[in-house]
PDB file of C-alpha atoms in Angstrom:
ATOM      1  CA  UNK F 147      72.800  60.726  88.696  1.00 52.00           C
ATOM      2  CA  UNK F 148      70.258  60.654  85.871  1.00 59.00           C
ATOM      3  CA  UNK F 149      71.041  62.640  82.748  1.00 57.00           C
ATOM      4  CA  UNK F 150      67.588  64.272  82.830  1.00 63.00           C
ATOM      5  CA  UNK F 151      68.400  66.042  86.088  1.00 74.00           C
ATOM      6  CA  UNK F 152      71.472  67.707  84.516  1.00 84.00           C
ATOM      7  CA  UNK F 153      69.756  69.125  81.469  1.00 91.00           C
ATOM      8  CA  UNK F 154      69.332  72.916  81.213  1.00 91.00           C
ATOM      9  CA  UNK F 155      66.261  74.676  79.863  1.00 90.00           C
ATOM     10  CA  UNK F 156      66.321  78.195  78.437  1.00 94.00           C
ATOM     11  CA  UNK F 157      64.099  80.648  80.377  1.00 91.00           C
ATOM     12  CA  UNK F 158      63.704  84.432  80.533  1.00 91.00           C
ATOM     13  CA  UNK F 159      63.159  85.480  84.171  1.00 90.00           C
ATOM     14  CA  UNK F 160      62.288  89.130  84.699  1.00 91.00           C
ATOM     15  CA  UNK F 161      64.974  89.473  87.372  1.00 87.00           C
ATOM     16  CA  UNK F 162      68.202  87.657  88.181  1.00 91.00           C
ATOM     17  CA  UNK F 163      68.270  88.070  91.957  1.00 86.00           C
ATOM     18  CA  UNK F 164      69.726  84.694  92.902  1.00 92.00           C
ATOM     19  CA  UNK F 165      70.326  85.700  96.516  1.00 92.00           C
ATOM     20  CA  UNK F 166      72.327  88.534  98.049  1.00 94.00           C
ATOM     21  CA  UNK F 167      72.413  90.208 101.488  1.00 95.00           C
ATOM     22  CA  UNK F 168      69.927  93.000 102.142  1.00 95.00           C
ATOM     23  CA  UNK F 169      71.461  96.421 102.762  1.00 97.00           C
ATOM     24  CA  UNK F 170      69.661  99.291 104.463  1.00 98.00           C
ATOM     25  CA  UNK F 171      71.272 102.437 103.054  1.00 98.00           C
ATOM     26  CA  UNK F 172      70.923 105.502 105.223  1.00 98.00           C
ATOM     27  CA  UNK F 173      71.554 108.815 103.482  1.00 97.00           C
ATOM     28  CA  UNK F 174      70.965 112.503 104.152  1.00 97.00           C
ATOM     29  CA  UNK F 175      68.062 114.385 102.570  1.00 95.00           C
ATOM     30  CA  UNK F 176      68.389 117.978 101.436  1.00 95.00           C
ATOM     31  CA  UNK F 177      66.748 119.228 104.632  1.00 94.00           C
ATOM     32  CA  UNK F 178      69.216 117.262 106.771  1.00 94.00           C
ATOM     33  CA  UNK F 179      66.778 114.512 107.746  1.00 95.00           C
ATOM     34  CA  UNK F 180      67.655 110.855 107.207  1.00 96.00           C
ATOM     35  CA  UNK F 181      66.419 108.559 104.473  1.00 96.00           C
ATOM     36  CA  UNK F 182      66.524 104.771 104.858  1.00 97.00           C
ATOM     37  CA  UNK F 183      66.155 102.448 101.882  1.00 95.00           C
ATOM     38  CA  UNK F 184      66.494  98.662 101.480  1.00 94.00           C
ATOM     39  CA  UNK F 185      68.380  97.227  98.520  1.00 94.00           C
ATOM     40  CA  UNK F 186      70.190  93.998  97.675  1.00 93.00           C
ATOM     41  CA  UNK F 187      72.235  94.689  94.542  1.00 94.00           C
ATOM     42  CA  UNK F 188      75.527  95.104  96.370  1.00 96.00           C
ATOM     43  CA  UNK F 189      78.869  93.364  96.614  1.00 95.00           C
ATOM     44  CA  UNK F 190      82.140  94.017  98.440  1.00 95.00           C
ATOM     45  CA  UNK F 191      85.792  93.971  97.419  1.00 94.00           C
ATOM     46  CA  UNK F 192      88.141  94.785 100.264  1.00 94.00           C
ATOM     47  CA  UNK F 193      86.845  97.926 101.959  1.00 96.00           C
ATOM     48  CA  UNK F 194      84.924  98.993  98.864  1.00 97.00           C
ATOM     49  CA  UNK F 195      81.367  98.206  97.815  1.00 97.00           C
ATOM     50  CA  UNK F 196      79.503  98.437  94.523  1.00 98.00           C
ATOM     51  CA  UNK F 197      75.879  99.498  94.876  1.00 98.00           C
ATOM     52  CA  UNK F 198      73.539  98.895  91.945  1.00 96.00           C
ATOM     53  CA  UNK F 199      70.783 101.513  92.058  1.00 95.00           C
ATOM     54  CA  UNK F 200      68.243 103.226  89.880  1.00 92.00           C
ATOM     55  CA  UNK F 201      69.663 106.544  88.723  1.00 92.00           C
ATOM     56  CA  UNK F 202      66.291 108.113  89.553  1.00 89.00           C
ATOM     57  CA  UNK F 203      65.962 106.830  93.112  1.00 91.00           C
ATOM     58  CA  UNK F 204      65.935 109.185  96.072  1.00 93.00           C
ATOM     59  CA  UNK F 205      68.851 107.324  97.653  1.00 96.00           C
ATOM     60  CA  UNK F 206      70.929 107.769  94.504  1.00 96.00           C
ATOM     61  CA  UNK F 207      70.200 111.487  94.424  1.00 96.00           C
ATOM     62  CA  UNK F 208      71.252 111.763  98.078  1.00 97.00           C
ATOM     63  CA  UNK F 209      74.473 109.819  97.507  1.00 98.00           C
ATOM     64  CA  UNK F 210      75.471 111.858  94.474  1.00 97.00           C
ATOM     65  CA  UNK F 211      74.747 115.126  96.268  1.00 97.00           C
ATOM     66  CA  UNK F 212      76.372 114.386  99.648  1.00 98.00           C
ATOM     67  CA  UNK F 213      78.903 111.703  98.581  1.00 98.00           C
ATOM     68  CA  UNK F 214      78.343 109.692 101.777  1.00 98.00           C
ATOM     69  CA  UNK F 215      76.111 107.040 103.341  1.00 98.00           C
ATOM     70  CA  UNK F 216      75.918 104.195 105.840  1.00 98.00           C
ATOM     71  CA  UNK F 217      75.532 100.591 104.719  1.00 98.00           C
ATOM     72  CA  UNK F 218      73.556  98.857 107.458  1.00 98.00           C
ATOM     73  CA  UNK F 219      73.320  95.065 107.249  1.00 98.00           C
ATOM     74  CA  UNK F 220      70.234  93.616 108.983  1.00 97.00           C
ATOM     75  CA  UNK F 221      70.181  90.114 110.398  1.00 96.00           C
ATOM     76  CA  UNK F 222      67.446  87.648 109.487  1.00 96.00           C
ATOM     77  CA  UNK F 223      65.745  88.549 112.787  1.00 96.00           C
ATOM     78  CA  UNK F 224      65.008  92.012 111.344  1.00 96.00           C
ATOM     79  CA  UNK F 225      63.097  90.749 108.307  1.00 95.00           C
ATOM     80  CA  UNK F 226      59.755  92.190 109.450  1.00 94.00           C
ATOM     81  CA  UNK F 227      61.334  95.598 110.046  1.00 95.00           C
ATOM     82  CA  UNK F 228      62.888  95.630 106.590  1.00 94.00           C
ATOM     83  CA  UNK F 229      59.643  94.550 104.963  1.00 92.00           C
ATOM     84  CA  UNK F 230      57.850  97.588 106.408  1.00 91.00           C
ATOM     85  CA  UNK F 231      59.970  99.731 104.089  1.00 92.00           C
ATOM     86  CA  UNK F 232      58.882  97.848 100.983  1.00 86.00           C
ATOM     87  CA  UNK F 233      56.981  99.986  98.460  1.00 83.00           C
ATOM     88  CA  UNK F 234      58.111 103.221 100.127  1.00 87.00           C
ATOM     89  CA  UNK F 235      60.224 105.964  98.569  1.00 85.00           C
ATOM     90  CA  UNK F 236      61.692 109.216  99.746  1.00 82.00           C
ATOM     91  CA  UNK F 237      60.943 110.765  96.354  1.00 81.00           C
ATOM     92  CA  UNK F 238      58.118 113.279  96.204  1.00 80.00           C
ATOM     93  CA  UNK F 239      56.474 113.103  93.744  1.00 82.00           C
ATOM     94  CA  UNK F 240      56.829 109.354  93.280  1.00 80.00           C
ATOM     95  CA  UNK F 241      58.547 108.546  89.946  1.00 76.00           C
ATOM     96  CA  UNK F 242      56.190 107.070  87.308  1.00 79.00           C
ATOM     97  CA  UNK F 243      57.977 103.711  87.291  1.00 76.00           C
ATOM     98  CA  UNK F 244      57.535 103.314  91.036  1.00 80.00           C
ATOM     99  CA  UNK F 245      53.940 104.544  90.869  1.00 76.00           C
ATOM    100  CA  UNK F 246      53.237 101.713  88.447  1.00 77.00           C
ATOM    101  CA  UNK F 247      54.621  99.231  90.985  1.00 77.00           C
ATOM    102  CA  UNK F 248      52.545 100.658  93.829  1.00 80.00           C
ATOM    103  CA  UNK F 249      55.164 102.701  95.702  1.00 82.00           C
ATOM    104  CA  UNK F 250      54.175 105.645  97.899  1.00 81.00           C
ATOM    105  CA  UNK F 251      56.118 108.569  99.351  1.00 83.00           C
ATOM    106  CA  UNK F 252      57.222 108.338 102.982  1.00 79.00           C
ATOM    107  CA  UNK F 253      59.607 110.635 104.812  1.00 80.00           C
ATOM    108  CA  UNK F 254      59.706 108.948 108.242  1.00 89.00           C
ATOM    109  CA  UNK F 255      61.483 105.734 107.252  1.00 91.00           C
ATOM    110  CA  UNK F 256      63.039 104.944 110.633  1.00 95.00           C
ATOM    111  CA  UNK F 257      59.706 105.325 112.388  1.00 94.00           C
ATOM    112  CA  UNK F 258      57.876 103.082 109.941  1.00 93.00           C
ATOM    113  CA  UNK F 259      60.533 100.362 110.186  1.00 95.00           C
ATOM    114  CA  UNK F 260      60.663 100.573 113.970  1.00 97.00           C
ATOM    115  CA  UNK F 261      64.423 101.109 113.886  1.00 97.00           C
ATOM    116  CA  UNK F 262      66.650 103.460 115.851  1.00 98.00           C
ATOM    117  CA  UNK F 263      69.023 106.036 114.308  1.00 98.00           C
ATOM    118  CA  UNK F 264      72.335 106.607 116.076  1.00 98.00           C
ATOM    119  CA  UNK F 265      74.894 109.278 115.196  1.00 98.00           C
ATOM    120  CA  UNK F 266      77.687 108.178 112.886  1.00 98.00           C
ATOM    121  CA  UNK F 267      81.346 108.927 113.503  1.00 97.00           C
ATOM    122  CA  UNK F 268      82.584 110.093 110.082  1.00 98.00           C
ATOM    123  CA  UNK F 269      79.463 110.835 107.981  1.00 98.00           C
ATOM    124  CA  UNK F 270      76.230 112.742 108.497  1.00 98.00           C
ATOM    125  CA  UNK F 271      73.669 109.933 107.876  1.00 98.00           C
ATOM    126  CA  UNK F 272      72.938 107.881 111.018  1.00 98.00           C
ATOM    127  CA  UNK F 273      73.655 104.228 111.575  1.00 98.00           C
ATOM    128  CA  UNK F 274      70.853 101.776 112.385  1.00 98.00           C
ATOM    129  CA  UNK F 275      71.299 100.655 115.976  1.00 98.00           C
ATOM    130  CA  UNK F 276      69.553  97.296 115.524  1.00 98.00           C
ATOM    131  CA  UNK F 277      71.647  96.191 112.528  1.00 98.00           C
ATOM    132  CA  UNK F 278      74.547  93.949 113.608  1.00 98.00           C
ATOM    133  CA  UNK F 279      76.798  95.559 110.984  1.00 98.00           C
ATOM    134  CA  UNK F 280      76.991  99.231 109.991  1.00 98.00           C
ATOM    135  CA  UNK F 281      79.607 100.613 107.597  1.00 98.00           C
ATOM    136  CA  UNK F 282      80.137 104.337 107.148  1.00 98.00           C
ATOM    137  CA  UNK F 283      81.179 105.043 103.575  1.00 98.00           C
ATOM    138  CA  UNK F 284      81.930 107.763 101.038  1.00 98.00           C
ATOM    139  CA  UNK F 285      81.306 107.779  97.290  1.00 98.00           C
ATOM    140  CA  UNK F 286      84.454 107.275  95.228  1.00 98.00           C
ATOM    141  CA  UNK F 287      83.059 106.834  91.707  1.00 98.00           C
ATOM    142  CA  UNK F 288      79.854 106.411  89.720  1.00 97.00           C
ATOM    143  CA  UNK F 289      79.794 103.887  86.886  1.00 96.00           C
ATOM    144  CA  UNK F 290      77.010 103.900  84.275  1.00 92.00           C
ATOM    145  CA  UNK F 291      75.293 100.560  83.619  1.00 92.00           C
ATOM    146  CA  UNK F 292      73.855  99.544  80.211  1.00 89.00           C
ATOM    147  CA  UNK F 293      75.106 102.839  78.805  1.00 88.00           C
ATOM    148  CA  UNK F 294      75.435 101.368  75.314  1.00 89.00           C
ATOM    149  CA  UNK F 295      71.711 100.527  75.205  1.00 90.00           C
ATOM    150  CA  UNK F 296      69.706 103.571  74.145  1.00 88.00           C
ATOM    151  CA  UNK F 297      66.591 102.333  75.956  1.00 88.00           C
ATOM    152  CA  UNK F 298      68.416 101.868  79.272  1.00 89.00           C
ATOM    153  CA  UNK F 299      71.037 104.620  79.103  1.00 90.00           C
ATOM    154  CA  UNK F 300      70.989 106.801  82.215  1.00 87.00           C
ATOM    155  CA  UNK F 301      68.607 104.550  84.116  1.00 90.00           C
ATOM    156  CA  UNK F 302      70.973 102.473  86.246  1.00 93.00           C
ATOM    157  CA  UNK F 303      74.227 103.281  88.023  1.00 96.00           C
ATOM    158  CA  UNK F 304      76.793 101.314  89.988  1.00 97.00           C
ATOM    159  CA  UNK F 305      78.036 103.522  92.796  1.00 98.00           C
ATOM    160  CA  UNK F 306      81.469 102.660  94.167  1.00 98.00           C
ATOM    161  CA  UNK F 307      81.826 103.532  97.831  1.00 98.00           C
ATOM    162  CA  UNK F 308      84.805 103.311 100.153  1.00 98.00           C
ATOM    163  CA  UNK F 309      84.199 102.204 103.723  1.00 98.00           C
ATOM    164  CA  UNK F 310      85.638 104.430 106.456  1.00 97.00           C
ATOM    165  CA  UNK F 311      84.350 102.730 109.601  1.00 97.00           C
ATOM    166  CA  UNK F 312      82.984  99.258 110.340  1.00 97.00           C
ATOM    167  CA  UNK F 313      80.840  98.854 113.457  1.00 97.00           C
ATOM    168  CA  UNK F 314      79.474  95.483 114.637  1.00 98.00           C
ATOM    169  CA  UNK F 315      77.534  94.051 117.551  1.00 98.00           C
ATOM    170  CA  UNK F 316      79.815  92.183 119.917  1.00 96.00           C
ATOM    171  CA  UNK F 317      77.796  88.975 119.633  1.00 96.00           C
ATOM    172  CA  UNK F 318      78.926  88.411 116.018  1.00 97.00           C
ATOM    173  CA  UNK F 319      82.632  88.941 116.704  1.00 96.00           C
ATOM    174  CA  UNK F 320      84.887  85.882 116.556  1.00 95.00           C
ATOM    175  CA  UNK F 321      85.986  84.976 120.103  1.00 94.00           C
ATOM    176  CA  UNK F 322      89.688  85.612 120.640  1.00 92.00           C
ATOM    177  CA  UNK F 323      89.988  87.973 117.678  1.00 90.00           C
ATOM    178  CA  UNK F 324      89.899  91.765 117.544  1.00 89.00           C
ATOM    179  CA  UNK F 325      88.944  92.228 113.893  1.00 92.00           C
ATOM    180  CA  UNK F 326      87.064  89.170 112.647  1.00 94.00           C
ATOM    181  CA  UNK F 327      83.394  88.291 112.236  1.00 96.00           C
ATOM    182  CA  UNK F 328      82.222  84.862 113.354  1.00 96.00           C
ATOM    183  CA  UNK F 329      80.451  83.366 110.302  1.00 95.00           C
ATOM    184  CA  UNK F 330      78.559  80.968 112.566  1.00 94.00           C
ATOM    185  CA  UNK F 331      77.160  83.876 114.594  1.00 96.00           C
ATOM    186  CA  UNK F 332      76.438  86.278 111.722  1.00 96.00           C
ATOM    187  CA  UNK F 333      73.049  85.580 110.169  1.00 96.00           C
ATOM    188  CA  UNK F 334      72.464  88.047 107.308  1.00 96.00           C
ATOM    189  CA  UNK F 335      69.058  88.695 105.797  1.00 95.00           C
ATOM    190  CA  UNK F 336      69.080  87.409 102.222  1.00 95.00           C
ATOM    191  CA  UNK F 337      66.841  88.455  99.354  1.00 93.00           C
ATOM    192  CA  UNK F 338      66.295  85.845  96.660  1.00 94.00           C
ATOM    193  CA  UNK F 339      63.858  86.597  93.839  1.00 91.00           C
ATOM    194  CA  UNK F 340      62.095  89.260  95.932  1.00 88.00           C
ATOM    195  CA  UNK F 341      61.623  86.974  98.949  1.00 93.00           C
ATOM    196  CA  UNK F 342      63.417  87.190 102.295  1.00 94.00           C
ATOM    197  CA  UNK F 343      65.459  84.307 103.680  1.00 94.00           C
ATOM    198  CA  UNK F 344      67.978  83.531 106.385  1.00 95.00           C
ATOM    199  CA  UNK F 345      71.333  81.826 106.038  1.00 90.00           C
ATOM    200  CA  UNK F 346      71.634  78.155 106.948  1.00 86.00           C
ATOM    201  CA  UNK F 347      74.612  76.421 108.600  1.00 81.00           C
ATOM    202  CA  UNK F 348      77.891  75.810 106.798  1.00 83.00           C
ATOM    203  CA  UNK F 349      77.424  72.967 104.330  1.00 83.00           C
ATOM    204  CA  UNK F 350      81.082  72.063 103.726  1.00 84.00           C
ATOM    205  CA  UNK F 351      84.521  73.057 105.022  1.00 84.00           C
ATOM    206  CA  UNK F 352      86.099  75.812 102.909  1.00 81.00           C
ATOM    207  CA  UNK F 353      89.644  75.517 101.599  1.00 83.00           C
ATOM    208  CA  UNK F 354      89.781  79.300 101.175  1.00 78.00           C
ATOM    209  CA  UNK F 355      89.108  79.691 104.892  1.00 83.00           C
ATOM    210  CA  UNK F 356      92.628  78.395 105.524  1.00 85.00           C
ATOM    211  CA  UNK F 357      94.033  81.693 104.223  1.00 80.00           C
ATOM    212  CA  UNK F 358      94.474  84.174 107.107  1.00 84.00           C
ATOM    213  CA  UNK F 359      92.128  87.149 106.688  1.00 82.00           C
ATOM    214  CA  UNK F 360      95.003  89.541 107.405  1.00 84.00           C
ATOM    215  CA  UNK F 361      96.487  88.653 104.005  1.00 87.00           C
ATOM    216  CA  UNK F 362      93.493  90.355 102.360  1.00 83.00           C
ATOM    217  CA  UNK F 363      93.917  93.654 104.211  1.00 87.00           C
ATOM    218  CA  UNK F 364      94.269  96.503 101.694  1.00 89.00           C
ATOM    219  CA  UNK F 365      95.404 100.142 101.821  1.00 91.00           C
ATOM    220  CA  UNK F 366      91.843 101.434 102.320  1.00 91.00           C
ATOM    221  CA  UNK F 367      92.030 100.284 105.949  1.00 91.00           C
ATOM    222  CA  UNK F 368      95.072 102.475 106.609  1.00 91.00           C
ATOM    223  CA  UNK F 369      93.348 105.318 104.777  1.00 90.00           C
ATOM    224  CA  UNK F 370      90.236 104.899 106.932  1.00 94.00           C
ATOM    225  CA  UNK F 371      92.313 105.220 110.111  1.00 91.00           C
ATOM    226  CA  UNK F 372      93.289 108.718 109.024  1.00 92.00           C
ATOM    227  CA  UNK F 373      89.694 109.908 108.647  1.00 93.00           C
ATOM    228  CA  UNK F 374      88.688 112.184 111.487  1.00 87.00           C
ATOM    229  CA  UNK F 375      85.195 112.042 112.953  1.00 84.00           C
ATOM    230  CA  UNK F 376      82.561 114.666 112.435  1.00 77.00           C
ATOM    231  CA  UNK F 377      82.281 117.158 115.264  1.00 54.00           C
ATOM    232  CA  UNK F 378      80.258 116.076 118.265  1.00 45.00           C
ATOM    233  CA  UNK F 379      77.753 118.817 117.566  1.00 40.00           C
ATOM    234  CA  UNK F 380      77.247 117.764 113.944  1.00 50.00           C
ATOM    235  CA  UNK F 381      76.930 114.100 114.881  1.00 47.00           C
ATOM    236  CA  UNK F 382      74.363 114.872 117.544  1.00 47.00           C
ATOM    237  CA  UNK F 383      72.388 117.047 115.143  1.00 49.00           C
ATOM    238  CA  UNK F 384      72.327 114.298 112.531  1.00 50.00           C
ATOM    239  CA  UNK F 385      70.936 111.838 115.062  1.00 52.00           C
ATOM    240  CA  UNK F 386      68.315 114.316 116.290  1.00 51.00           C
ATOM    241  CA  UNK F 387      67.115 115.127 112.775  1.00 52.00           C
ATOM    242  CA  UNK F 388      66.778 111.423 111.946  1.00 52.00           C
ATOM    243  CA  UNK F 389      64.788 110.622 115.071  1.00 48.00           C
TER     244      UNK F 389
END
């Protein structure tokens, strides 16, 4: 391999989105209706997720007020649906920063995306029926980001959520297993530098894959089993308000 191909060059990209799964976060508005917002600054550890969000976003306000949400993971086949939500915000009026980027207020997010809300089991916001994965979650902690920088203080938060239920489409389940996802069947929608991509085939066998998944199971799973569902009436109302 030529030395020239290994050399690094210093650059200053405006964003560092090197590729992460898209998440459609459904949350409850103050009037009980549902908000749906795409984001991709998320990662998972066990049954917990860290969500990087603007402190001023409508989704953030909903999460901090209600302390619950649903993390819906779209497949690459839903790219066009997700893209219909681009440049939309549930905030009214639209924050100045989003106005500058061309965002506009929209309340009927599900309708615009052409997606279907279905009642959740343990939280008020609905799940997205078309998403192969939907995780009902509650807020456990809020961590400030860039708090030491006076210019950025209060602008970004990392919201730690704990998953209470995981729902998946049967066609992405690993045959012969009750609780595993088939990586060859699951095709997440990926955002890389603001563009949408799919996931290609496995490029190399993984040594880590030899470790049984059950050895990663943490106490949050047992805790989730003890969470009771919302009442049938409340669940139905949440679905009706979102539709």
